[in-house]
Coordinates of C-alpha atoms in Angstrom, one line a residue:
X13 CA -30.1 -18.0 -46.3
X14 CA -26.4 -17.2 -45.8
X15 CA -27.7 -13.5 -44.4
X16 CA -30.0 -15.0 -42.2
X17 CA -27.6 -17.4 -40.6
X18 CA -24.9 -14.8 -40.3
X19 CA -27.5 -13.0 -38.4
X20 CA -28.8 -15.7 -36.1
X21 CA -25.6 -16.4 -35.3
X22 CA -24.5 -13.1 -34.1
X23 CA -27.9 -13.0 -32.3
X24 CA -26.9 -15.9 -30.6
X25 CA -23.9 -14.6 -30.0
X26 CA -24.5 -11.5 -28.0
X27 CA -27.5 -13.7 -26.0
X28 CA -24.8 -16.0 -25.1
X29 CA -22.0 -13.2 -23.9
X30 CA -24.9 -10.9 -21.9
X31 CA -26.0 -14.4 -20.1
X32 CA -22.8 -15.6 -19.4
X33 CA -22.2 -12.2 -18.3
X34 CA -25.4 -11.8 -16.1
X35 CA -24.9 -15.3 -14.7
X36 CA -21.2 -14.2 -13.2
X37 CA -21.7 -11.0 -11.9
X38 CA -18.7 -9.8 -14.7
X39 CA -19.2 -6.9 -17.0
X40 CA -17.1 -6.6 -19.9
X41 CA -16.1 -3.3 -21.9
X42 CA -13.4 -2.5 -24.5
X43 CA -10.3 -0.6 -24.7
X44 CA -10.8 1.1 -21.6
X45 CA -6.9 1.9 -21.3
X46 CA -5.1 5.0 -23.2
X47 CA -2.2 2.7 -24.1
X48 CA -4.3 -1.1 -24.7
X49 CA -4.6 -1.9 -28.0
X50 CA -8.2 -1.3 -29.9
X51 CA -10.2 -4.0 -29.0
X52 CA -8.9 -4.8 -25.9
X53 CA -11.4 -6.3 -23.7
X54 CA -11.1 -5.8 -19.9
X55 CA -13.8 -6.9 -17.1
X56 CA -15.1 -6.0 -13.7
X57 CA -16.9 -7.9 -11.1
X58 CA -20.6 -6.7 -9.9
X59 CA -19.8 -8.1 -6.6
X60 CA -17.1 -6.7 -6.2
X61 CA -18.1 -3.0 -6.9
X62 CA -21.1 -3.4 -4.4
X63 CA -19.3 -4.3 -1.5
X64 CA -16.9 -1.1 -2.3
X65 CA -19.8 0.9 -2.3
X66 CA -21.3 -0.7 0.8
X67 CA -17.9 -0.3 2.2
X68 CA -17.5 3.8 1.3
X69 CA -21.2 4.7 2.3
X70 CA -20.8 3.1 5.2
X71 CA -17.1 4.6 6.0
X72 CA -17.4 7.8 5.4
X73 CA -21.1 8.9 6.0
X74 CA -20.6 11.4 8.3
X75 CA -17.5 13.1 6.5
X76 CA -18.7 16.9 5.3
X77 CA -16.5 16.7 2.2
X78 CA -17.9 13.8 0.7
X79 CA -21.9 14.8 1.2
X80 CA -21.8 15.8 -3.0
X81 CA -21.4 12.3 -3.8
X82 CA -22.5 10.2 -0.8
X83 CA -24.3 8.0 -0.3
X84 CA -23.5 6.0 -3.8
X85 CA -26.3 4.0 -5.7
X86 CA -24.3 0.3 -5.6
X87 CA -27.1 -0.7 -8.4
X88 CA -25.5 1.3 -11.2
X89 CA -22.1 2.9 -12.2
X90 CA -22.3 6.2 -10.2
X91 CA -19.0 4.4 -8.2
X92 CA -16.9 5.2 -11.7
X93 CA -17.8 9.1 -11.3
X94 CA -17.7 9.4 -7.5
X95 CA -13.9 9.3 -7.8
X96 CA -13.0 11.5 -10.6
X97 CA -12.5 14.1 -8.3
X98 CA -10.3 12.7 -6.1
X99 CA -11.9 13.6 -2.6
X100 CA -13.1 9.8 -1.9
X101 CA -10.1 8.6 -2.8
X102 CA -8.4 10.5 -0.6
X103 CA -10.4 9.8 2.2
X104 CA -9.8 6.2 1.8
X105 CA -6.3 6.7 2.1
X106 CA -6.6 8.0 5.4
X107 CA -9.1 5.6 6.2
X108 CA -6.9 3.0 5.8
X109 CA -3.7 4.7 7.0
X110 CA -4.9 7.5 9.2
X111 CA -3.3 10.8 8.7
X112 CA -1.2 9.9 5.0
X113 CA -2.5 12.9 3.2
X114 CA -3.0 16.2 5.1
X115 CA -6.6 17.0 4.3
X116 CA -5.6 20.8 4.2
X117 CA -4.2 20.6 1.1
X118 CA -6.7 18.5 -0.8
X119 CA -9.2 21.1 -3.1
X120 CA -12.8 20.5 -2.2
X121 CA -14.4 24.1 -3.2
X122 CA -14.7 25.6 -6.5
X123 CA -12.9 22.6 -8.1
X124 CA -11.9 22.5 -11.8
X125 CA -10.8 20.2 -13.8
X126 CA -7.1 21.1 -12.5
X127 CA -8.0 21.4 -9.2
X128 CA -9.6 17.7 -9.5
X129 CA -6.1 16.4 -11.2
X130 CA -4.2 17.5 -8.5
X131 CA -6.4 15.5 -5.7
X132 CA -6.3 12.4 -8.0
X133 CA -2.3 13.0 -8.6
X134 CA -2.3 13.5 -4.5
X135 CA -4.5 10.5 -4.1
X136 CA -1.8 8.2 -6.2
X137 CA 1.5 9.6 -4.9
X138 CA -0.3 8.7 -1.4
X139 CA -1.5 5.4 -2.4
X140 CA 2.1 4.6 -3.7
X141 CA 3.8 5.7 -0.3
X142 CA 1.4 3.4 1.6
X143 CA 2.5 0.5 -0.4
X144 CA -0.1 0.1 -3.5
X145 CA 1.1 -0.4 -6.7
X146 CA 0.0 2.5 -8.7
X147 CA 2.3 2.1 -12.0
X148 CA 0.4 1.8 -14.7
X149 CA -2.9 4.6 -13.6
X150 CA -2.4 8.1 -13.8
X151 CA -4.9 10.8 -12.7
X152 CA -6.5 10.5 -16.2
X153 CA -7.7 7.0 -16.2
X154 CA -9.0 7.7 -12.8
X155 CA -10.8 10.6 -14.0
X156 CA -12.3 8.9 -16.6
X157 CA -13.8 6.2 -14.2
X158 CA -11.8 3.3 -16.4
X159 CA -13.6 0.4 -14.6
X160 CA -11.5 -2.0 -14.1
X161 CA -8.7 0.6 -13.0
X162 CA -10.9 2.2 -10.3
X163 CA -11.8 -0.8 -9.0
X164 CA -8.3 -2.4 -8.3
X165 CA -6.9 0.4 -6.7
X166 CA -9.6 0.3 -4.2
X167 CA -9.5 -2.9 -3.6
X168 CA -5.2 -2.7 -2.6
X169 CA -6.4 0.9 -0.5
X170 CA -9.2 -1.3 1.4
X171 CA -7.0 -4.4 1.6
X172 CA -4.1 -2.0 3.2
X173 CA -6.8 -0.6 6.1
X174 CA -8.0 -4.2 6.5
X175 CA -4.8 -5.8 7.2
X176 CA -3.1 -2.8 8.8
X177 CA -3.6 -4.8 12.6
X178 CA -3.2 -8.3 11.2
X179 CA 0.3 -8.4 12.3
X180 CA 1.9 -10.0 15.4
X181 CA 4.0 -7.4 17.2
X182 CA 1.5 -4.6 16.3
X183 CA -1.4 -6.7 18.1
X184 CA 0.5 -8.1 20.8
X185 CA 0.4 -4.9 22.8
X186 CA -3.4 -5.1 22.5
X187 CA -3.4 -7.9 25.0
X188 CA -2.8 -5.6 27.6
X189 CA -5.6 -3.4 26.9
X190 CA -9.2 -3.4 26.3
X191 CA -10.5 -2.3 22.8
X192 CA -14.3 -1.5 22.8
X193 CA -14.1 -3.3 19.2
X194 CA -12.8 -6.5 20.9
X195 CA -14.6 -9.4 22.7
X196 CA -11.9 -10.2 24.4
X197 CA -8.4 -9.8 24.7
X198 CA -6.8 -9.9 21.0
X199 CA -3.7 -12.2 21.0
X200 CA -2.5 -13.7 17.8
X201 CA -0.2 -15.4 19.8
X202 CA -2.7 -17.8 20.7
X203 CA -2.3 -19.3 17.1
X204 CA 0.8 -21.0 17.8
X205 CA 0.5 -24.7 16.6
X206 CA 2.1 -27.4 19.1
X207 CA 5.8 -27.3 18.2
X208 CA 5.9 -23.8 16.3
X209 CA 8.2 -21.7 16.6
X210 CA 7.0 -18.0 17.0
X211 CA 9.4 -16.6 14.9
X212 CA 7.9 -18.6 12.1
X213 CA 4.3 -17.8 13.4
X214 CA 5.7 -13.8 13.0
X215 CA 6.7 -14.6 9.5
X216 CA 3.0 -15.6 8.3
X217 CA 1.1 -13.2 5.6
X218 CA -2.1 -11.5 7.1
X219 CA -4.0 -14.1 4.4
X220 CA -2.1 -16.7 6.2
X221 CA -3.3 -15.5 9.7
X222 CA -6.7 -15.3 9.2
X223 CA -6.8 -18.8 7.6
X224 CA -4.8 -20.0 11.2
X225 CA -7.6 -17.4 12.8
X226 CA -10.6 -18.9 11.4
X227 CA -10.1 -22.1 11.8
X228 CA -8.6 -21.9 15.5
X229 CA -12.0 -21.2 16.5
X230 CA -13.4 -23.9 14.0
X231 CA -11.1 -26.6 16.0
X232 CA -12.6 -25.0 19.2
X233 CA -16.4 -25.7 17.7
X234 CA -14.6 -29.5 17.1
X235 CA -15.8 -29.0 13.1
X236 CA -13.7 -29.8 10.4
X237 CA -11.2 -26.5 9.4
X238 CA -10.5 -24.8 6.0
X239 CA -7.3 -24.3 3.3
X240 CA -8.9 -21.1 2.0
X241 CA -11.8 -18.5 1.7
X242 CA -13.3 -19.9 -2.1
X243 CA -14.1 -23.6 -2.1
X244 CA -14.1 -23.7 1.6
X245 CA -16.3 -21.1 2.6
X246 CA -19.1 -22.0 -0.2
X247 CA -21.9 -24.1 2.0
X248 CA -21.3 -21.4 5.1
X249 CA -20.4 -23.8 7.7
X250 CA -17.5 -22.3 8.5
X251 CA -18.9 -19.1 9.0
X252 CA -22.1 -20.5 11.3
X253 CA -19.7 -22.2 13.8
X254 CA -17.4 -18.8 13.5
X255 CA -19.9 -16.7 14.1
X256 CA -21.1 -18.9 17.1
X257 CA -17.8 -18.8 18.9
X258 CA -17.4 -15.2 18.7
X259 CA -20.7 -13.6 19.2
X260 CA -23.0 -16.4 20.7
X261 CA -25.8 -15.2 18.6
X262 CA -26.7 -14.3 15.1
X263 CA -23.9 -12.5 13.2
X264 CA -26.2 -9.0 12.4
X265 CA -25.7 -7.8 16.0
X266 CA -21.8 -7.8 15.4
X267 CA -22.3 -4.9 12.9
X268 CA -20.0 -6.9 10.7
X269 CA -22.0 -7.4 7.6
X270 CA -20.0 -5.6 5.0
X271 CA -18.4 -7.3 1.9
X272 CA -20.1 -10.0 1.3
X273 CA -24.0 -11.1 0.3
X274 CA -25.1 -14.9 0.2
X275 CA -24.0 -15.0 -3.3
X276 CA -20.3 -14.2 -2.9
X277 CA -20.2 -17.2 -0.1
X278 CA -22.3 -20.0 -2.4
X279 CA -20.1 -18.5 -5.1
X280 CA -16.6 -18.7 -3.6
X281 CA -15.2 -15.0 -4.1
X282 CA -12.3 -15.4 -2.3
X283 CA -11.4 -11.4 -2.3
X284 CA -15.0 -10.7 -0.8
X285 CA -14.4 -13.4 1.8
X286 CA -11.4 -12.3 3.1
X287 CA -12.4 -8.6 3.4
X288 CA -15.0 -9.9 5.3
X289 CA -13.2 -12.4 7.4
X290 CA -10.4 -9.4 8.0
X291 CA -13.6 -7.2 8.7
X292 CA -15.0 -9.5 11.3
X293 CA -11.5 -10.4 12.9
X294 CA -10.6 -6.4 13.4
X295 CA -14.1 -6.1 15.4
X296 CA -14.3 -9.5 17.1
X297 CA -11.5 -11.8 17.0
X298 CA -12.6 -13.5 20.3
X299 CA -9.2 -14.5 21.0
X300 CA -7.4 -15.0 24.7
X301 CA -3.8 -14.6 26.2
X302 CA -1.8 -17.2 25.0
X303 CA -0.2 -19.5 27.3
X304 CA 2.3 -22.1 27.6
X305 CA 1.5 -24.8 30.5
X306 CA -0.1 -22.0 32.5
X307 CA 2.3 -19.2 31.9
X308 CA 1.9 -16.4 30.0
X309 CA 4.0 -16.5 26.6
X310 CA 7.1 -13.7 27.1
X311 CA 6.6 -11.5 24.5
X312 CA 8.5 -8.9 25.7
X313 CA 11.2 -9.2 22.6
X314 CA 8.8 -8.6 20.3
X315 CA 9.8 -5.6 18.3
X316 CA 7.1 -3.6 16.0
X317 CA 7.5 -2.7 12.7
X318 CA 9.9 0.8 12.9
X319 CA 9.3 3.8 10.5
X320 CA 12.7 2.9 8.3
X321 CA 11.1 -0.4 7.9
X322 CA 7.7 0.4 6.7
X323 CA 8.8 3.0 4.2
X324 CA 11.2 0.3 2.4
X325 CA 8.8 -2.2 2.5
X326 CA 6.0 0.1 1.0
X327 CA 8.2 1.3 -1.2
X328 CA 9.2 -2.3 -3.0
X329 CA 5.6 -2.9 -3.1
X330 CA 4.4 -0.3 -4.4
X331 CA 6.8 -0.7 -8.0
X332 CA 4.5 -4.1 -8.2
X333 CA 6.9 -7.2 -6.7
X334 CA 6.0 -10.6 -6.7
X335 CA 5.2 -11.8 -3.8
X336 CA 3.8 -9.1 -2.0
X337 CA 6.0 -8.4 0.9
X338 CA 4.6 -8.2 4.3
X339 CA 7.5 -8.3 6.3
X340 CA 10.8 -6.9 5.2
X341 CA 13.5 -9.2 6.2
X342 CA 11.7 -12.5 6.0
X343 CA 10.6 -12.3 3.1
X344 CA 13.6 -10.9 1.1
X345 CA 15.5 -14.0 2.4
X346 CA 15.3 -15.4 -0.9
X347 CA 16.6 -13.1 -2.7
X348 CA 13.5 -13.0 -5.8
X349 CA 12.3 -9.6 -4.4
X350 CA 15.6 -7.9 -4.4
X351 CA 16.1 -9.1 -7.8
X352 CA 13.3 -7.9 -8.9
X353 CA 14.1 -4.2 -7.3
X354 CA 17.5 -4.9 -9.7
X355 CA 15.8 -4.4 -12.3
X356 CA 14.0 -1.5 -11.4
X357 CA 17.2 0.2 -10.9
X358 CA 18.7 -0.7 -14.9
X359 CA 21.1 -3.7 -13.4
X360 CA 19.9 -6.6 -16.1
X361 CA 19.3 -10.1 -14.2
X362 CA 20.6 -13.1 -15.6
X363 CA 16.9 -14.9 -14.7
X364 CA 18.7 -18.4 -15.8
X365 CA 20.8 -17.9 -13.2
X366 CA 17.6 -17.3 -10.6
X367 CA 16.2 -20.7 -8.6
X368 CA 12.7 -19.9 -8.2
X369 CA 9.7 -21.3 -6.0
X370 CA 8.8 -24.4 -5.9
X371 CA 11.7 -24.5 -3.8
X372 CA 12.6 -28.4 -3.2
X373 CA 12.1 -29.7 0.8
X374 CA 15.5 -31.0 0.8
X375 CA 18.0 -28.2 0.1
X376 CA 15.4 -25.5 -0.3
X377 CA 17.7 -22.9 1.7
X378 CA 20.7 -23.7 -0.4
X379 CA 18.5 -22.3 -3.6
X380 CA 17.7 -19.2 -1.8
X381 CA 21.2 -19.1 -0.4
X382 CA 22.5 -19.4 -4.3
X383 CA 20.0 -16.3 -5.2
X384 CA 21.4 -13.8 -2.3
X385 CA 24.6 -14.9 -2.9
X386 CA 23.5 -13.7 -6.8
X387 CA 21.8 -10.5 -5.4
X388 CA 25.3 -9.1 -3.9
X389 CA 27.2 -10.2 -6.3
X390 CA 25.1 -7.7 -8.7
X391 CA 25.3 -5.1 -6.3
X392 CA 28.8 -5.6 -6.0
X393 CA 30.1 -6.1 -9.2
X394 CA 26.9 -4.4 -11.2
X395 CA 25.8 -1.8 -9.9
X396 CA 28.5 -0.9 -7.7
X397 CA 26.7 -0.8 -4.6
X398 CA 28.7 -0.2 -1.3
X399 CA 28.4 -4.0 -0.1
X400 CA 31.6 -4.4 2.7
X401 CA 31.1 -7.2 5.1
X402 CA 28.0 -8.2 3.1
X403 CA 27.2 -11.7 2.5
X404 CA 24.2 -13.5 0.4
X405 CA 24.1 -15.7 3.8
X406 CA 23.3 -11.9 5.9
X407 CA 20.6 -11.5 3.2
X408 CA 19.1 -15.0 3.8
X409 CA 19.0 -15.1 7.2
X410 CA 16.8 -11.6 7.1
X411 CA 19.6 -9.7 8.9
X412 CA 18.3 -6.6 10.0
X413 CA 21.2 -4.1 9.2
X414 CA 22.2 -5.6 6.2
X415 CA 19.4 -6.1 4.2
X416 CA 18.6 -2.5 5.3
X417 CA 22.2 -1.2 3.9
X418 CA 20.8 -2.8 0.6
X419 CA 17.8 -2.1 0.3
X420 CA 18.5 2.1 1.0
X421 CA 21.0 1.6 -2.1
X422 CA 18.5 0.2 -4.1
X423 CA 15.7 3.0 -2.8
X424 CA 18.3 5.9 -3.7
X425 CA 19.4 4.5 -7.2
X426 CA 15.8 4.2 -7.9
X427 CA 14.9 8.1 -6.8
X428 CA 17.9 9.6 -8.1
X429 CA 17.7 7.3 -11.6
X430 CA 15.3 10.1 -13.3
X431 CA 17.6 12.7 -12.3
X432 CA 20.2 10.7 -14.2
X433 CA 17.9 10.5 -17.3
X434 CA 16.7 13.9 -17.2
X435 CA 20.4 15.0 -16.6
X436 CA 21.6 13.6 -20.3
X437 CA 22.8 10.4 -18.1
X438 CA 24.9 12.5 -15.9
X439 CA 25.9 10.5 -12.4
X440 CA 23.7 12.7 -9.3
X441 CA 25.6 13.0 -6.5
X442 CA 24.4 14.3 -3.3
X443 CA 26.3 17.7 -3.8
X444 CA 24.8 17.8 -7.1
X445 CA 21.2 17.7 -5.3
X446 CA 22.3 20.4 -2.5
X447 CA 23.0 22.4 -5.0
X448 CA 20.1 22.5 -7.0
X449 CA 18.0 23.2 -4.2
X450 CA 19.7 26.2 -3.0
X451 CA 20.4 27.3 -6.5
X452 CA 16.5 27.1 -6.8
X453 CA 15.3 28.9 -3.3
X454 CA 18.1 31.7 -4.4
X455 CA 16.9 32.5 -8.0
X456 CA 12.8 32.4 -6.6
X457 CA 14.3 34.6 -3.4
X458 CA 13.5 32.2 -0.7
X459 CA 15.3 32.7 2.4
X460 CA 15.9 29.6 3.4
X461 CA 18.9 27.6 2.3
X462 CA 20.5 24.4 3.7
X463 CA 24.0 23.3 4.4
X464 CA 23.2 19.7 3.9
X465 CA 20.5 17.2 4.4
X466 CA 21.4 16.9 7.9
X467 CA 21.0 20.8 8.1
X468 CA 18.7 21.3 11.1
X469 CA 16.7 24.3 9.7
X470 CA 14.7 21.4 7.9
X471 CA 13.1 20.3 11.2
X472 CA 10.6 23.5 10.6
X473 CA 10.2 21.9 7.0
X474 CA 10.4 25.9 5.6
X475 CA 12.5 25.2 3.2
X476 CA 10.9 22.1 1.4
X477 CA 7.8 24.3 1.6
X478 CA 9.6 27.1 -0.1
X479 CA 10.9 24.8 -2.5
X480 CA 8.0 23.6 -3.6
X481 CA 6.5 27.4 -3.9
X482 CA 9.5 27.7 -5.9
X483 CA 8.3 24.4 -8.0
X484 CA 5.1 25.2 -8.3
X485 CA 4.1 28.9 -8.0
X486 CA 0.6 29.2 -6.0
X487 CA 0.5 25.8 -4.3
X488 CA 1.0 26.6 -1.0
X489 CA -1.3 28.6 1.3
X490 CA 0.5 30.4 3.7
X491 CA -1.1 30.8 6.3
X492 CA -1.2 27.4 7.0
X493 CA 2.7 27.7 7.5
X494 CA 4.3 28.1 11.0
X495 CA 7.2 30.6 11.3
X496 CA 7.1 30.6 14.9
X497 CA 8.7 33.0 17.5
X498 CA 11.7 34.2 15.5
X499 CA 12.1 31.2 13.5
X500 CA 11.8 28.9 16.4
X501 CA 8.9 26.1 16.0
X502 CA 7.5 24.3 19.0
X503 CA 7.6 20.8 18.0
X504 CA 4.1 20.4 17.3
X505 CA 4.4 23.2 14.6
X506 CA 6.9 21.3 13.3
X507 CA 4.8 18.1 12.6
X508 CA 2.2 20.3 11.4
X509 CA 4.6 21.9 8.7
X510 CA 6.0 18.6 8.2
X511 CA 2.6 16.7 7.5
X512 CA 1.7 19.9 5.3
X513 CA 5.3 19.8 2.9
X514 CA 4.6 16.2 2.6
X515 CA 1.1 16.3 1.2
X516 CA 2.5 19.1 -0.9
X517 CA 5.0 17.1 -2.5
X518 CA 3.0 14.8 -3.6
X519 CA 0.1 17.1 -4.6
X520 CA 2.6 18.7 -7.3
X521 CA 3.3 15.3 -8.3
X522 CA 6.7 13.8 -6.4
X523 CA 6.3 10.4 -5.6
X524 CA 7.9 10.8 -1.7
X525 CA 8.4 8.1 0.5
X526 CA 9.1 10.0 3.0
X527 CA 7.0 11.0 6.3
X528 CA 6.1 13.5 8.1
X529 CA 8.5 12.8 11.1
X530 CA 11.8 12.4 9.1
X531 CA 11.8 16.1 8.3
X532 CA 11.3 16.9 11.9
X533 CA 13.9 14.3 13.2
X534 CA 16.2 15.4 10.0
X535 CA 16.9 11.7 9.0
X536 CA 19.2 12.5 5.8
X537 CA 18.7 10.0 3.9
X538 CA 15.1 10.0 3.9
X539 CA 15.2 14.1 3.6
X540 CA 17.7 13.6 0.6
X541 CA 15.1 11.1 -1.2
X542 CA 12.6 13.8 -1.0
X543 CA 14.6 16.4 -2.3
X544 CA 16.0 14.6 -4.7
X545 CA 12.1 13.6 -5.8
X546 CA 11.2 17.1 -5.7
X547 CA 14.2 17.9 -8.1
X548 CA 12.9 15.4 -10.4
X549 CA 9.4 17.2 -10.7
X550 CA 11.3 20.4 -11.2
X551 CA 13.7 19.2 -13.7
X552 CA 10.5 17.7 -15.6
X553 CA 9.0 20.9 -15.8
X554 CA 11.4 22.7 -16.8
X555 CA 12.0 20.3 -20.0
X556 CA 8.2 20.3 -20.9

């Protein structure tokens, strides 16, 4: 009797987990991690990994390199092995941020399992510099088609793409033009709410926008608007009276159906709904000039996003901060994500000391006042940060210049902190760094040398490409190089090299932040972060 209980019971069991499982689109599987414990038990949504496929198919049809694996079957768990040699995923990094990797250097002939590494090592290093958080995946998980794994770094690669026009000053200058994508004349500006102040409009998440987006055109259909894309969205009225106001007929005709079936809008998936909101807004946001009793809104002060700026701010996100930072100055202003980078660096927070959100409505500021005031005293006193004529009230009121001054400490403690640890805990300098890279050109006989990181020989990018020859023997294919006309490099040779050294980097397996045009405009200190990166790879190396 006992026997035949114990087995009815685990019967009933497993009929219980595979319905619960079939009835919510979620698979479960164990362990799937090379550092979870046994037993561990991680899940993945069905829905979810259809409308990538959809999404990838669709996207990338027409690209040679991807024929082996394309189109994927949505229906099974050919998605997992699609990747594992890193072609896809590089391709959806340049989907999403056109021209990150330099498609020259990624392997797509004769690849072995090495050769397939070093796209997925490319693919991460990329992903990282474009703001996804990448810490805990490395090229083996990825190879091994760990579910769960695969799936969330697609879904921050897709997300980037989506939202990469869901700003304010970056689609304000498409007011002025017509997009054959657009039914109209795409102005966020036209959100504004009576009494708003644009500045706080600017401050808004791209989530937040497409909320204000969607149900703009609901209050236009004069039906009732939405908080968010789960609950909300469930019974699809939203979406008809969307839909009606941007297209005048029935959605299919848009050529907007990706992300989402019937079930993922009776069953609330808010990530599938908002891909497909962002989807549908990027094609047809049906939106007009804004204006203010008759006149056009001045929006000539509007400043875009500059290259400085969008390198820190992928760089925080990509070490995993909480909240996600869309804009850089706005939202550091209360001081929680430069804490957070503390830490990062090895300058222990004293969290007691931290007032976090909920943030009361009467004295709100004062508590995120209390935490930048907290922030530079660290940097001051901690981590002995060069702070003069910095204030936690510059921090909090998202001045430009000195949350920048900050935030490039924090970015070159963090790049030069594994050149300490490899380095027995030995404070790198700059000169230390200098010399280390002509010391390694020299002893591999490279020719080039520099004088410093301002040296303007590295506008041709030779000798970062030498140095990573140096680095890693075989890696570069010369005669994708430009030498030019007796060393002199037309500028589009130099971009060229550039792009090339950059891809490069990463391939071998340096995290850089930096792009492409810093080595042809010699900015130092983004040039000195990717030296200094490449250094750490070396070092690394040579202690294996």
């Amino acid at each position: 009797v006992q026997i035949y209980q114990e087995l009815k019971s685990k019967q009933f069991s497993e009929t219980f987990k595979k319905t619960i499982t079939r009835r919510d689109g979620i698979r479960s599987f164990g362990g799937t991690s090379g550092v979870s414990s046994e037993g561990t038990q991680h899940s993945y949504s069905d829905e979810e990994k259809v409308a990538f496929v959809n999404w990838i198919n669709k996207s990338l049809a027409k690209d040679p390199d991807c024929q082996h694996v394309l189109p994927i079957n949505p229906d099974n768990e050919s998605l997992f092995t699609s990747l594992r040699d890193g072609i896809l995923l590089c391709k959806m990094i340049n989907l999403s941020q056109p021209d990150t990797i330099d498609e020259r250097v990624i392997n797509t002939k004769k690849l072995t399992t090495f050769k397939m590494t070093e796209n997925l090592v490319l693919a991460l290093n990329s992903a990282s510099a474009i703001g996804c958080t990448v810490v805990n995946i490395d090229a083996h998980d990825l190879m091994a088609g760990k579910p769960h794994l695969v799936l969330g770094l697609l879904w921050q690669i897709i997300k980037v793409g989506l939202f990469a026009d869901i700003e304010i000053s970056r689609n304000e200058g498409q007011c002025t033009q017509t997009h054959a994508l657009f039914l109209g004349l795409n102005c966020l500006i036209c959100l504004l709410i009576d009494g708003e102040e644009l500045d706080h409009l600017m401050s808004l998440s791209p989530e937040e926008l497409l909320l204000r987006w969607v149900n703009y055109h609901l209050r236009n259909a004069g039906t009732d608007t939405i908080r968010n894309f789960s609950e909300d969205i469930k019974d699809s009225r939203a979406y008809f009276y969307l839909l009606d106001q941007i297209a005048s007929h029935e959605e299919p005709r848009l050529d907007c159906r990706q992300f989402v079936s019937p079930h993922d809008v009776t069953s609330g998936n808010s990530k599938l709904n908002l891909a497909f909101v962002a989807n549908l807004f990027n094609m047809h946001a049906g939106l007009q000039k804004a204006q203010i009793n008759g006149n056009d809104i001045d929006t000539a002060h509007i400043e875009g996003e500059s290259r400085e700026e969008k390198t820190f701010r992928n760089w925080i996100n990509s070490l995993g901060v909480n909240p996600y930072v869309n804009h850089l100055y706005c939202d550091l202003c209360d001081g929680l994500v430069i804490l957070q980078l503390y830490e990062k660096v090895n300058v222990p927070v004293n969290w007691k000391r931290v007032n976090n959100p909920p943030y009361p409505n009467l004295g709100a500021n004062m508590k995120k006042l209390e935490n930048c005031n907290y922030a530079v005293e660290l940097g001051r006193d901690v981590a002995h940060f060069s702070l003069v004529g910095i204030g936690g009230e510059n921090l909090n009121e998202g001045s430009p210049v000195h949350t920048l001054s900050l935030v490039w400490q924090l970015m070159r403690r963090y790049t030069v902190l594994v050149l300490s640890d490899l380095g027995d805990g030995e404070k790198v300098g700059d000169q230390i760094i200098l010399n280390w890279v002509n010391t390694t050109l020299s002893q591999k006989r490279k020719d080039t040398q520099i004088s410093s990181f301002k040296d303007k020989l590295i506008s041709t990018s030779l000798p970062v490409i030498d140095l990573i020859d140096a680095i890693a023997p075989g890696t570069v294919k010369w005669d994708m190089v430009n030498r030019g006309d007796r060393g002199v490099l037309k500028d589009a040779d130099k971009l060229d090299n550039a792009k090339y050294a950059v891809s490069l980097a990463r391939k071998i397996g340096a995290r850089v932040y930096a792009l492409p045009d810093d080595l042809v405009e010699v900015k130092p200190k983004m040039v000195l972060t990717l030296f200094a990166c490449l250094m750490g790879h070396g070092l690394k190396k040579v202690n294996r």
